CSV table of C-alpha atoms and ligand atoms in Angstrom, one decimal:
chain,number,residue,atom,x,y,z
X,1,MET,CA,-16.6,2.1,-25.7
X,2,LYS,CA,-17.9,2.6,-22.2
X,3,VAL,CA,-15.6,2.2,-19.2
X,4,LEU,CA,-16.4,1.8,-15.5
X,5,VAL,CA,-13.7,2.8,-12.9
X,6,VAL,CA,-14.4,1.7,-9.3
X,7,GLY,CA,-13.1,3.8,-6.4
X,8,SER,CA,-13.0,7.4,-5.2
X,9,GLY,CA,-9.4,8.5,-4.7
X,10,GLY,CA,-6.7,10.4,-6.7
X,11,ARG,CA,-5.7,7.1,-8.4
X,12,GLU,CA,-9.2,6.7,-9.7
X,13,HIS,CA,-9.3,10.3,-10.9
X,14,ALA,CA,-6.0,9.8,-12.7
X,15,LEU,CA,-7.2,6.5,-14.3
X,16,ALA,CA,-10.5,8.1,-15.4
X,17,TRP,CA,-8.6,11.0,-16.9
X,18,LYS,CA,-6.3,8.7,-18.8
X,19,VAL,CA,-9.0,6.4,-20.0
X,20,ALA,CA,-11.0,9.4,-21.2
X,21,GLN,CA,-8.1,10.5,-23.3
X,22,SER,CA,-8.6,7.5,-25.6
X,23,GLU,CA,-10.5,8.2,-28.8
X,24,ARG,CA,-12.1,4.7,-28.4
X,25,VAL,CA,-13.9,5.9,-25.2
X,26,GLN,CA,-17.2,7.7,-25.3
X,27,ARG,CA,-18.0,7.6,-21.6
X,28,VAL,CA,-16.3,6.9,-18.3
X,29,TYR,CA,-18.4,6.1,-15.3
X,30,VAL,CA,-16.7,6.3,-11.9
X,31,ALA,CA,-18.3,4.6,-8.9
X,32,PRO,CA,-18.6,6.4,-6.5
X,33,GLY,CA,-15.9,8.9,-7.8
X,34,ASN,CA,-15.2,12.2,-6.2
X,35,GLY,CA,-15.5,15.9,-6.8
X,36,GLY,CA,-12.8,15.8,-9.5
X,37,THR,CA,-14.2,12.9,-11.5
X,38,ALA,CA,-17.6,14.6,-11.4
X,39,GLY,CA,-16.3,17.5,-13.5
X,40,GLU,CA,-13.9,15.6,-15.8
X,41,ALA,CA,-14.6,15.6,-19.5
X,42,LYS,CA,-16.5,12.4,-20.7
X,43,CYS,CA,-16.8,11.3,-17.0
X,44,GLU,CA,-19.8,10.8,-14.8
X,45,ASN,CA,-20.0,9.6,-11.2
X,46,VAL,CA,-22.2,6.7,-10.3
X,47,ARG,CA,-23.9,7.0,-6.9
X,48,LEU,CA,-23.8,3.9,-4.7
X,49,SER,CA,-26.4,3.4,-2.0
X,50,GLY,CA,-23.9,1.7,0.3
X,51,SER,CA,-20.2,1.0,0.6
X,52,VAL,CA,-18.6,-0.5,-2.5
X,53,LEU,CA,-17.6,-3.4,-0.2
X,54,SER,CA,-21.1,-4.6,0.4
X,55,ALA,CA,-22.4,-7.5,-1.6
X,56,GLU,CA,-25.5,-5.5,-2.4
X,57,SER,CA,-23.5,-2.6,-3.9
X,58,GLN,CA,-21.3,-4.9,-5.9
X,59,GLU,CA,-24.4,-6.7,-7.3
X,60,ALA,CA,-26.0,-3.3,-8.0
X,61,LEU,CA,-22.8,-2.3,-9.9
X,62,CYS,CA,-22.9,-5.5,-11.9
X,63,ALA,CA,-26.5,-4.7,-12.8
X,64,PHE,CA,-25.6,-1.2,-13.7
X,65,ALA,CA,-22.7,-2.4,-15.9
X,66,GLY,CA,-25.0,-4.8,-17.7
X,67,LYS,CA,-27.8,-2.2,-18.2
X,68,VAL,CA,-25.5,0.6,-19.5
X,69,GLY,CA,-23.4,-1.7,-21.6
X,70,ILE,CA,-20.0,-1.2,-19.9
X,71,ASP,CA,-17.3,-2.7,-22.1
X,72,LEU,CA,-14.5,-2.7,-19.5
X,73,THR,CA,-14.3,-2.2,-15.7
X,74,VAL,CA,-11.2,-1.4,-13.8
X,75,VAL,CA,-11.1,-1.6,-10.0
X,76,GLY,CA,-8.9,0.9,-8.1
X,77,PRO,CA,-8.7,-0.2,-4.5
X,78,GLU,CA,-7.9,-3.5,-2.9
X,79,ALA,CA,-10.8,-4.0,-0.6
X,80,PRO,CA,-13.5,-4.7,-3.3
X,81,LEU,CA,-11.0,-7.1,-4.9
X,82,THR,CA,-10.5,-9.1,-1.8
X,83,GLN,CA,-14.3,-9.1,-1.4
X,84,GLY,CA,-14.8,-10.8,-4.7
X,85,MET,CA,-15.9,-8.0,-7.0
X,86,VAL,CA,-14.1,-9.6,-10.0
X,87,ASP,CA,-15.7,-13.0,-9.3
X,88,ARG,CA,-19.1,-11.3,-9.3
X,89,PHE,CA,-18.6,-9.5,-12.6
X,90,ARG,CA,-17.1,-12.5,-14.4
X,91,ALA,CA,-19.9,-14.7,-13.2
X,92,LYS,CA,-22.2,-12.3,-15.2
X,93,GLY,CA,-19.9,-12.4,-18.2
X,94,LEU,CA,-18.6,-8.8,-17.7
X,95,ALA,CA,-15.1,-7.8,-18.7
X,96,ILE,CA,-13.3,-6.6,-15.5
X,97,VAL,CA,-9.6,-6.0,-14.8
X,98,GLY,CA,-8.4,-7.2,-11.4
X,99,PRO,CA,-7.4,-10.4,-9.6
X,100,ASP,CA,-10.2,-12.7,-8.3
X,101,ALA,CA,-10.7,-13.0,-4.6
X,102,GLN,CA,-8.4,-15.9,-4.3
X,103,ALA,CA,-5.5,-14.2,-6.1
X,104,ALA,CA,-6.2,-11.0,-4.1
X,105,ARG,CA,-4.9,-12.8,-1.0
X,106,LEU,CA,-1.4,-11.7,-2.2
X,107,GLU,CA,-2.4,-8.4,-0.5
X,108,GLY,CA,-5.3,-9.5,1.6
X,109,SER,CA,-3.2,-11.9,3.7
X,110,LYS,CA,0.4,-11.0,4.6
X,111,VAL,CA,1.0,-14.6,6.0
X,112,TRP,CA,-0.2,-16.2,2.7
X,113,ALA,CA,1.8,-13.7,0.6
X,114,LYS,CA,4.9,-14.4,2.6
X,115,ALA,CA,4.5,-18.2,2.3
X,116,PHE,CA,4.0,-17.7,-1.4
X,117,MET,CA,7.3,-15.7,-1.7
X,118,GLU,CA,9.2,-18.4,0.3
X,119,THR,CA,7.7,-21.3,-1.7
X,120,TYR,CA,8.6,-19.8,-5.1
X,121,GLY,CA,11.9,-18.2,-4.1
X,122,VAL,CA,10.9,-14.5,-4.4
X,123,ARG,CA,13.6,-12.5,-2.7
X,124,THR,CA,12.2,-10.9,0.5
X,125,ALA,CA,13.1,-10.2,4.1
X,126,ARG,CA,13.5,-13.2,6.4
X,127,SER,CA,10.4,-13.6,8.5
X,128,ARG,CA,8.2,-15.9,10.7
X,129,SER,CA,4.4,-16.0,11.1
X,130,PHE,CA,2.7,-16.3,14.4
X,131,ALA,CA,-0.9,-17.0,15.4
X,132,GLU,CA,-0.1,-17.2,19.2
X,133,TYR,CA,0.7,-14.1,21.1
X,134,ALA,CA,3.0,-15.8,23.6
X,135,GLN,CA,5.1,-17.3,20.8
X,136,ALA,CA,5.3,-14.0,18.9
X,137,GLN,CA,6.4,-12.3,22.1
X,138,ASP,CA,9.1,-14.9,22.8
X,139,TYR,CA,10.4,-14.4,19.3
X,140,ALA,CA,10.5,-10.6,19.8
X,141,VAL,CA,12.4,-11.1,23.1
X,142,GLU,CA,15.0,-13.3,21.4
X,143,HIS,CA,15.3,-10.9,18.5
X,144,PHE,CA,16.2,-7.9,20.7
X,145,LYS,CA,18.7,-10.1,22.7
X,146,ARG,CA,20.4,-11.0,19.5
X,147,THR,CA,20.5,-7.7,17.6
X,148,LYS,CA,19.9,-4.0,17.9
X,149,GLN,CA,18.1,-4.0,14.5
X,150,ALA,CA,14.5,-2.9,14.4
X,151,LEU,CA,11.8,-5.6,14.1
X,152,VAL,CA,9.0,-5.2,11.6
X,153,ILE,CA,5.6,-6.4,12.7
X,154,LYS,CA,3.0,-6.9,10.0
X,155,ALA,CA,-0.7,-7.6,10.7
X,156,ASP,CA,-2.3,-10.3,8.6
X,157,GLY,CA,-5.4,-9.0,6.7
X,158,LEU,CA,-6.3,-5.6,5.3
X,159,ALA,CA,-5.6,-2.9,7.8
X,160,GLY,CA,-6.0,0.3,5.8
X,161,GLY,CA,-2.3,1.2,5.9
X,162,LYS,CA,-2.1,0.8,9.8
X,163,GLY,CA,-0.9,-2.8,9.8
X,164,VAL,CA,2.9,-2.3,9.9
X,165,CYS,CA,4.9,-1.3,13.0
X,166,ILE,CA,8.7,-0.8,12.8
X,167,ALA,CA,9.7,-1.5,16.4
X,168,GLU,CA,13.0,-0.1,17.4
X,169,GLN,CA,12.9,-1.6,20.9
X,170,TYR,CA,11.3,-4.5,22.6
X,171,ALA,CA,8.7,-2.4,24.5
X,172,GLU,CA,7.4,-1.0,21.2
X,173,ALA,CA,7.2,-4.5,19.7
X,174,GLU,CA,5.4,-5.8,22.7
X,175,ALA,CA,2.9,-3.0,22.7
X,176,SER,CA,2.0,-3.4,19.1
X,177,LEU,CA,1.8,-7.2,19.3
X,178,ARG,CA,-0.6,-6.8,22.3
X,179,ALA,CA,-2.7,-4.2,20.4
X,180,PHE,CA,-2.9,-6.3,17.2
X,181,MET,CA,-3.2,-9.9,18.6
X,182,GLN,CA,-4.9,-9.5,22.0
X,183,GLU,CA,-6.8,-6.2,22.0
X,184,GLY,CA,-8.0,-6.5,18.3
X,185,SER,CA,-7.0,-2.9,17.5
X,186,LEU,CA,-7.3,-3.7,13.8
X,187,GLY,CA,-10.4,-5.8,14.1
X,188,THR,CA,-10.0,-9.2,12.5
X,189,ALA,CA,-6.7,-8.1,10.9
X,190,GLY,CA,-3.7,-8.7,13.1
X,191,LYS,CA,-4.9,-11.8,14.9
X,192,THR,CA,-2.0,-13.4,13.1
X,193,VAL,CA,1.3,-11.5,12.4
X,194,VAL,CA,4.4,-11.7,10.4
X,195,LEU,CA,7.6,-10.7,12.2
X,196,GLU,CA,10.2,-9.7,9.7
X,197,GLU,CA,13.8,-8.4,9.6
X,198,PHE,CA,14.3,-4.7,9.0
X,199,LEU,CA,15.8,-3.9,5.6
X,200,VAL,CA,17.7,-0.7,4.8
X,201,GLY,CA,17.7,0.7,1.3
X,202,GLN,CA,15.7,2.9,-1.1
X,203,GLU,CA,12.0,2.2,-1.6
X,204,VAL,CA,10.8,1.7,-5.2
X,205,SER,CA,7.3,0.9,-6.4
X,206,VAL,CA,7.0,-1.2,-9.6
X,207,LEU,CA,3.5,-1.4,-10.9
X,208,ALA,CA,2.8,-3.9,-13.6
X,209,ALA,CA,0.1,-5.5,-15.8
X,210,VAL,CA,-0.5,-9.2,-15.1
X,211,SER,CA,-2.3,-11.8,-17.2
X,212,VAL,CA,-2.2,-15.1,-15.6
X,213,ALA,CA,-5.1,-17.6,-15.9
X,214,PRO,CA,-5.2,-21.4,-15.3
X,215,GLY,CA,-4.2,-23.6,-18.2
X,216,ARG,CA,-1.9,-21.2,-20.2
X,217,ARG,CA,1.4,-19.4,-20.0
X,218,GLY,CA,1.1,-16.1,-18.1
X,219,SER,CA,2.8,-12.8,-18.5
X,220,ILE,CA,3.7,-9.8,-16.3
X,221,LEU,CA,4.6,-6.5,-18.0
X,222,PRO,CA,6.2,-3.9,-15.6
X,223,PHE,CA,5.6,-0.2,-15.8
X,224,MET,CA,8.3,2.4,-15.4
X,225,ALA,CA,9.4,2.4,-11.7
X,226,ALA,CA,8.1,5.1,-9.4
X,227,ARG,CA,8.7,6.3,-5.8
X,228,ASP,CA,6.2,7.2,-3.2
X,229,HIS,CA,7.0,9.4,-0.1
X,230,LYS,CA,5.1,7.8,2.7
X,231,ARG,CA,6.0,9.8,5.8
X,232,ARG,CA,4.0,12.8,6.6
X,233,PHE,CA,6.9,15.3,6.9
X,234,ALA,CA,9.9,16.3,4.8
X,235,GLY,CA,13.0,14.3,5.3
X,236,GLY,CA,11.1,11.1,5.8
X,237,LEU,CA,9.9,12.2,9.3
X,238,GLY,CA,6.6,11.7,11.1
X,239,PRO,CA,3.9,9.1,10.9
X,240,ASN,CA,3.2,6.8,7.9
X,241,THR,CA,0.5,8.1,5.5
X,242,GLY,CA,-1.3,6.8,2.5
X,243,GLY,CA,1.4,8.6,0.4
X,244,MET,CA,2.4,12.3,0.4
X,245,GLY,CA,3.7,12.4,-3.2
X,246,ALA,CA,5.3,10.4,-5.9
X,247,VAL,CA,7.8,10.8,-8.7
X,248,ALA,CA,8.4,8.8,-11.9
X,249,PRO,CA,10.7,7.4,-13.0
X,250,ALA,CA,12.2,6.4,-9.6
X,251,PRO,CA,15.5,8.2,-9.2
X,252,GLY,CA,18.5,5.8,-8.8
X,253,PHE,CA,16.7,2.7,-10.0
X,254,SER,CA,19.4,1.6,-12.3
X,255,PRO,CA,19.1,-0.8,-15.3
X,256,ALA,CA,21.1,-3.3,-13.2
X,257,ALA,CA,18.6,-3.1,-10.4
X,258,ALA,CA,15.7,-3.5,-12.9
X,259,GLN,CA,17.4,-6.6,-14.2
X,260,ASP,CA,17.8,-8.0,-10.7
X,261,PHE,CA,14.1,-7.2,-10.1
X,262,HIS,CA,13.1,-9.3,-13.1
X,263,ARG,CA,15.2,-12.2,-12.1
X,264,ALA,CA,14.7,-12.3,-8.3
X,265,ILE,CA,11.2,-11.0,-8.0
X,266,LEU,CA,9.1,-10.8,-11.2
X,267,GLU,CA,10.0,-14.2,-12.7
X,268,PRO,CA,9.5,-16.3,-9.6
X,269,THR,CA,6.2,-14.4,-8.9
X,270,LEU,CA,5.0,-15.3,-12.3
X,271,ARG,CA,6.0,-19.0,-11.9
X,272,GLY,CA,4.3,-19.0,-8.5
X,273,MET,CA,1.0,-17.6,-9.8
X,274,GLU,CA,1.0,-20.2,-12.6
X,275,GLN,CA,1.8,-23.1,-10.3
X,276,GLU,CA,-0.8,-22.0,-7.8
X,277,GLY,CA,-3.3,-21.9,-10.7
X,278,LEU,CA,-4.3,-18.3,-9.8
X,279,ASP,CA,-6.6,-16.3,-12.0
X,280,TYR,CA,-4.9,-12.9,-11.9
X,281,ARG,CA,-5.8,-10.7,-14.8
X,282,GLY,CA,-5.2,-7.2,-13.4
X,283,PHE,CA,-2.6,-4.9,-12.0
X,284,ILE,CA,0.0,-5.6,-9.3
X,285,PHE,CA,2.2,-3.4,-7.2
X,286,PHE,CA,5.6,-4.7,-6.1
X,287,GLY,CA,6.8,-2.7,-3.1
X,288,LEU,CA,10.6,-3.0,-3.2
X,289,MET,CA,13.5,-2.2,-1.0
X,290,VAL,CA,16.6,-1.7,-3.2
X,291,GLN,CA,20.1,-2.0,-1.8
X,292,ASP,CA,22.4,-0.8,-4.6
X,293,THR,CA,21.4,-3.3,-7.4
X,294,SER,CA,19.7,-5.9,-5.2
X,295,CYS,CA,15.9,-5.8,-4.9
X,296,PHE,CA,13.9,-7.3,-2.0
X,297,LEU,CA,10.1,-7.5,-2.1
X,298,LEU,CA,8.5,-5.8,0.9
X,299,GLU,CA,4.9,-6.5,-0.2
X,300,TYR,CA,2.5,-7.2,-3.1
X,301,ASN,CA,-0.5,-4.9,-3.5
X,302,VAL,CA,-3.1,-6.3,-5.9
X,303,ARG,CA,-3.8,-2.9,-7.5
X,304,LEU,CA,-2.1,0.2,-8.8
X,305,GLY,CA,-0.5,2.5,-6.3
X,306,ASP,CA,-1.8,5.8,-5.0
X,307,PRO,CA,-0.1,8.3,-5.6
X,308,GLU,CA,2.2,6.4,-8.0
X,309,THR,CA,-0.5,6.2,-10.6
X,310,GLN,CA,-0.9,10.0,-10.6
X,311,ALA,CA,2.8,10.3,-11.4
X,312,LEU,CA,2.7,7.6,-14.1
X,313,VAL,CA,-0.4,8.4,-16.2
X,314,PRO,CA,1.1,11.6,-17.8
X,315,LEU,CA,4.0,9.5,-19.0
X,316,MET,CA,2.0,6.7,-20.5
X,317,ASP,CA,2.2,6.8,-24.3
X,318,PHE,CA,-0.2,3.9,-24.7
X,319,ASP,CA,-3.9,3.3,-24.4
X,320,LEU,CA,-4.9,1.9,-21.0
X,321,THR,CA,-8.1,0.4,-22.5
X,322,GLU,CA,-6.0,-1.6,-25.0
X,323,LEU,CA,-3.8,-2.7,-22.2
X,324,GLY,CA,-6.9,-3.8,-20.2
X,325,GLU,CA,-8.1,-5.8,-23.1
X,326,ALA,CA,-4.8,-7.5,-23.7
X,327,ILE,CA,-4.7,-8.5,-20.0
X,328,LEU,CA,-8.1,-10.1,-20.3
X,329,ALA,CA,-7.5,-11.7,-23.7
X,330,GLY,CA,-4.2,-13.2,-22.6
X,331,ASN,CA,-2.0,-11.6,-25.2
X,332,LEU,CA,-0.1,-9.3,-22.9
X,333,GLN,CA,3.2,-10.9,-24.0
X,334,ASP,CA,2.6,-9.3,-27.4
X,335,CYS,CA,2.3,-5.8,-25.9
X,336,SER,CA,5.1,-3.3,-25.3
X,337,LEU,CA,4.5,-0.1,-23.3
X,338,ARG,CA,5.8,3.2,-24.6
X,339,TRP,CA,6.7,5.8,-22.1
X,340,LYS,CA,7.2,9.5,-22.8
X,341,ALA,CA,10.5,11.1,-22.0
X,342,GLY,CA,10.9,13.3,-19.0
X,343,VAL,CA,9.9,13.2,-15.3
X,344,VAL,CA,6.7,13.7,-13.3
X,345,CYS,CA,6.6,15.2,-9.8
X,346,ALA,CA,3.3,14.7,-8.1
X,347,PRO,CA,3.0,16.1,-4.5
X,348,VAL,CA,-0.2,15.5,-2.5
X,349,ALA,CA,-2.0,18.3,-0.6
X,350,VAL,CA,-3.5,17.1,2.7
X,351,VAL,CA,-5.6,18.7,5.5
X,352,GLU,CA,-3.6,19.7,8.6
X,353,GLY,CA,-3.9,17.0,11.2
X,354,TYR,CA,-3.8,14.1,8.7
X,355,PRO,CA,-3.1,11.2,9.2
X,356,GLY,CA,-4.6,12.0,12.7
X,357,PRO,CA,-8.0,13.6,13.1
X,358,TYR,CA,-8.8,16.5,10.7
X,359,GLN,CA,-11.7,18.7,9.6
X,360,THR,CA,-13.5,18.5,6.3
X,361,GLY,CA,-16.1,20.6,4.5
X,362,HIS,CA,-13.9,23.6,3.6
X,363,PRO,CA,-14.1,25.1,0.1
X,364,ILE,CA,-11.3,24.4,-2.3
X,365,THR,CA,-10.2,27.2,-4.7
X,366,VAL,CA,-8.3,26.6,-7.8
X,367,ARG,CA,-6.8,29.5,-9.8
X,368,GLN,CA,-7.1,28.0,-13.3
X,369,ASP,CA,-4.9,30.7,-15.0
X,370,LEU,CA,-2.0,29.9,-12.7
X,371,LEU,CA,-2.5,26.1,-13.0
X,372,SER,CA,-2.7,26.3,-16.8
X,373,SER,CA,0.6,28.2,-16.9
X,374,THR,CA,2.4,25.1,-15.5
X,375,GLY,CA,0.6,22.5,-17.6
X,376,ALA,CA,0.1,20.4,-14.5
X,377,LEU,CA,-2.8,18.0,-14.1
X,378,LEU,CA,-4.9,18.3,-11.0
X,379,PHE,CA,-6.3,15.0,-9.6
X,380,MET,CA,-8.8,15.2,-6.8
X,381,ALA,CA,-9.0,12.7,-3.9
X,382,GLY,CA,-10.8,13.7,-0.7
X,383,ALA,CA,-12.9,16.3,-2.4
X,384,GLU,CA,-16.6,16.5,-3.0
X,385,GLN,CA,-18.8,18.7,-5.2
X,386,GLU,CA,-21.3,20.5,-3.0
X,387,ARG,CA,-24.5,22.1,-4.5
X,388,ARG,CA,-25.6,25.3,-3.0
X,389,GLU,CA,-28.2,27.7,-4.4
X,390,ASN,CA,-27.9,26.2,-7.9
X,391,GLN,CA,-24.1,26.5,-7.8
X,392,THR,CA,-21.6,23.7,-7.3
X,393,ARG,CA,-18.3,24.2,-5.4
X,394,LEU,CA,-15.5,21.8,-4.4
X,395,CYS,CA,-15.1,21.1,-0.8
X,396,THR,CA,-12.6,19.0,1.2
X,397,ALA,CA,-14.0,15.6,2.2
X,398,GLY,CA,-10.9,13.6,3.2
X,399,GLY,CA,-7.4,13.8,4.6
X,400,ARG,CA,-5.5,13.5,1.3
X,401,VAL,CA,-7.4,16.2,-0.7
X,402,LEU,CA,-5.7,16.3,-4.1
X,403,SER,CA,-2.4,16.0,-6.0
X,404,VAL,CA,-0.8,17.8,-8.9
X,405,SER,CA,1.1,16.0,-11.6
X,406,ALA,CA,3.7,18.2,-13.2
X,407,TRP,CA,5.9,17.1,-16.1
X,408,GLY,CA,9.4,18.4,-16.8
X,409,LYS,CA,12.4,17.4,-18.9
X,410,ASP,CA,14.2,16.6,-15.6
X,411,MET,CA,13.3,16.5,-11.9
X,412,GLU,CA,14.3,20.1,-11.3
X,413,ALA,CA,11.9,21.3,-14.0
X,414,ALA,CA,9.1,19.0,-12.9
X,415,ARG,CA,9.5,20.0,-9.2
X,416,ASP,CA,9.5,23.7,-10.1
X,417,ARG,CA,6.2,23.3,-12.0
X,418,ALA,CA,4.7,21.1,-9.4
X,419,TYR,CA,5.3,23.6,-6.6
X,420,ARG,CA,4.2,26.5,-8.7
X,421,SER,CA,1.0,24.6,-9.3
X,422,MET,CA,0.4,24.1,-5.6
X,423,LYS,CA,0.3,27.9,-5.3
X,424,ALA,CA,-2.8,27.9,-7.5
X,425,ILE,CA,-4.7,25.9,-4.9
X,426,SER,CA,-5.9,26.8,-1.5
X,427,PHE,CA,-8.2,25.4,1.2
X,428,GLU,CA,-8.3,25.9,5.0
X,429,GLY,CA,-5.5,23.8,6.6
X,430,MET,CA,-3.8,22.9,3.4
X,431,ALA,CA,-0.4,21.3,3.9
X,432,PHE,CA,2.1,19.4,1.8
X,433,ARG,CA,5.6,18.1,1.8
X,434,GLU,CA,8.0,20.4,0.0
X,435,ASP,CA,10.7,17.8,-0.7
X,436,ILE,CA,8.9,15.5,-3.2
X,437,GLY,CA,11.5,14.7,-5.8
X,438,CYS,CA,14.3,16.5,-4.0
X,439,GLY,CA,17.8,14.9,-4.3
X,440,SER,CA,17.8,14.6,-0.5
X,441,GLY,CA,14.1,13.9,-0.4
X,442,HIS,CA,13.5,10.9,1.8
X,443,PRO,CA,10.5,8.7,1.4
F,1,AMP,P1,3.4,-1.8,4.0
F,1,AMP,O1,2.1,-1.4,4.7
F,1,AMP,O2,3.6,-3.2,3.9
F,1,AMP,O3,3.5,-1.0,2.7
F,1,AMP,O4,4.6,-1.2,4.8
F,1,AMP,C1,4.6,0.1,5.1
F,1,AMP,C2,6.0,0.6,5.1
F,1,AMP,O5,6.8,-0.1,6.1
F,1,AMP,C3,6.8,0.3,3.8
F,1,AMP,O6,6.5,1.2,2.8
F,1,AMP,C4,8.2,0.4,4.3
F,1,AMP,O7,8.6,1.7,4.4
F,1,AMP,C5,8.1,-0.2,5.7
F,1,AMP,N1,8.6,-1.6,5.7
F,1,AMP,C6,7.8,-2.7,5.5
F,1,AMP,N2,8.5,-3.8,5.6
F,1,AMP,C7,9.8,-3.5,5.9
F,1,AMP,C8,11.1,-4.1,6.1
F,1,AMP,N3,11.1,-5.5,6.1
F,1,AMP,N4,12.1,-3.4,6.3
F,1,AMP,C9,12.1,-2.0,6.3
F,1,AMP,N5,11.0,-1.3,6.2
F,1,AMP,C10,9.8,-2.0,5.9
F,2,LIG,N1,1.6,4.2,-2.6
F,2,LIG,C1,1.4,3.1,-1.7
F,2,LIG,C2,0.2,2.4,-2.0
F,2,LIG,O1,-0.5,2.6,-2.9
F,2,LIG,O2,-0.1,1.5,-1.2
């Protein structure tokens, strides 16, 4: 079979690698892919003339899938999903895993997602939505009169990870409301905001397969829980990033917490999707805040997580293409997912300066002998293959450059291998958090 993976990050490299492991798969096309997928066995990058978000590129990909005879397409990032990529493929009779544009609003609109959670009783932080700056401001004034707790401000619409502000004081809240709602700092996102109570606890990511379509009973099958580390620096300090490293399974996510997640979040979400008549045949990401054994939903993402996927794929003891087919055929309830024993630690290497401005275009060297000795998998993200005098070399092309996924029988062994693997890699300005998977490691 032939599979198309859409996207260009570390998550897509991990997905392409996992799909290519299947004996059923002859070829994996990655659009547009990166310098890692270009060199991966069975894989081939598909050049796009424009952004994967443009209608023209999406139509061109549909035509490509039809011409090459793609049997299954999997979309990595959220933006093409909210832009109707699934709708386009299905209109042409192509098999594609992902929610349609309407269902993708669970990530595309925080206001809509929050209303969905409230309507169907999904446990979440208390919140209010505002379309008027003055009213949002009044609410923030009242909030800080009443309590010393931080106020969480979330921009409606896709904001590339820049749409959440945790304001400790009124001045901070006001500045971010003004930037989002009046100055348009996030473009069309942020014209409406959700103001939400601040929750304490441990963050956990539960990724899941979803098969919900109008007119039949749906099903959601969760993966092993994982944990991302979002702040740039060790100890949970510094600015928010796209993710500095992940571990799986998530330490401290007890069977009791998993049971609570099922009852308070997964089941009401499934009922809500069915009652709204959504067509959601794809993956979902539940971003949780866990207080002891009580789970609160911080957000839905309508895709797999990055870098959680990189930590999960080495533990998957099942065929992702079979899971994709079950999602589309509507027999997910008959599937069970087998997970390998052990733990994966997956730190991310970034370019100094990230998430602020940084330089790209520097060569990446990988000492294969050192890397092989740890058995870790190397997944590329912001990296490109450059051709020079008939030779190709890998160069940095983004802020998050790559990650390593190291397996161990416990966290200590996985961490040890992961950080030994990092020593096999170098590029100018390379930086990484050294506390991914540490007992004291803070997200
Ligand atoms: P998001 O972009 O929605 O993933 O939010 C970014 C980060 O903000 C999350 O990973 C959490 O660390 C934090 N966050 C979001 N909502 C809340 C909340 N209600 N309480 C505490 N932290 C939050
Ligand atoms: N790891 C967080 C995300 O994928 O959004």
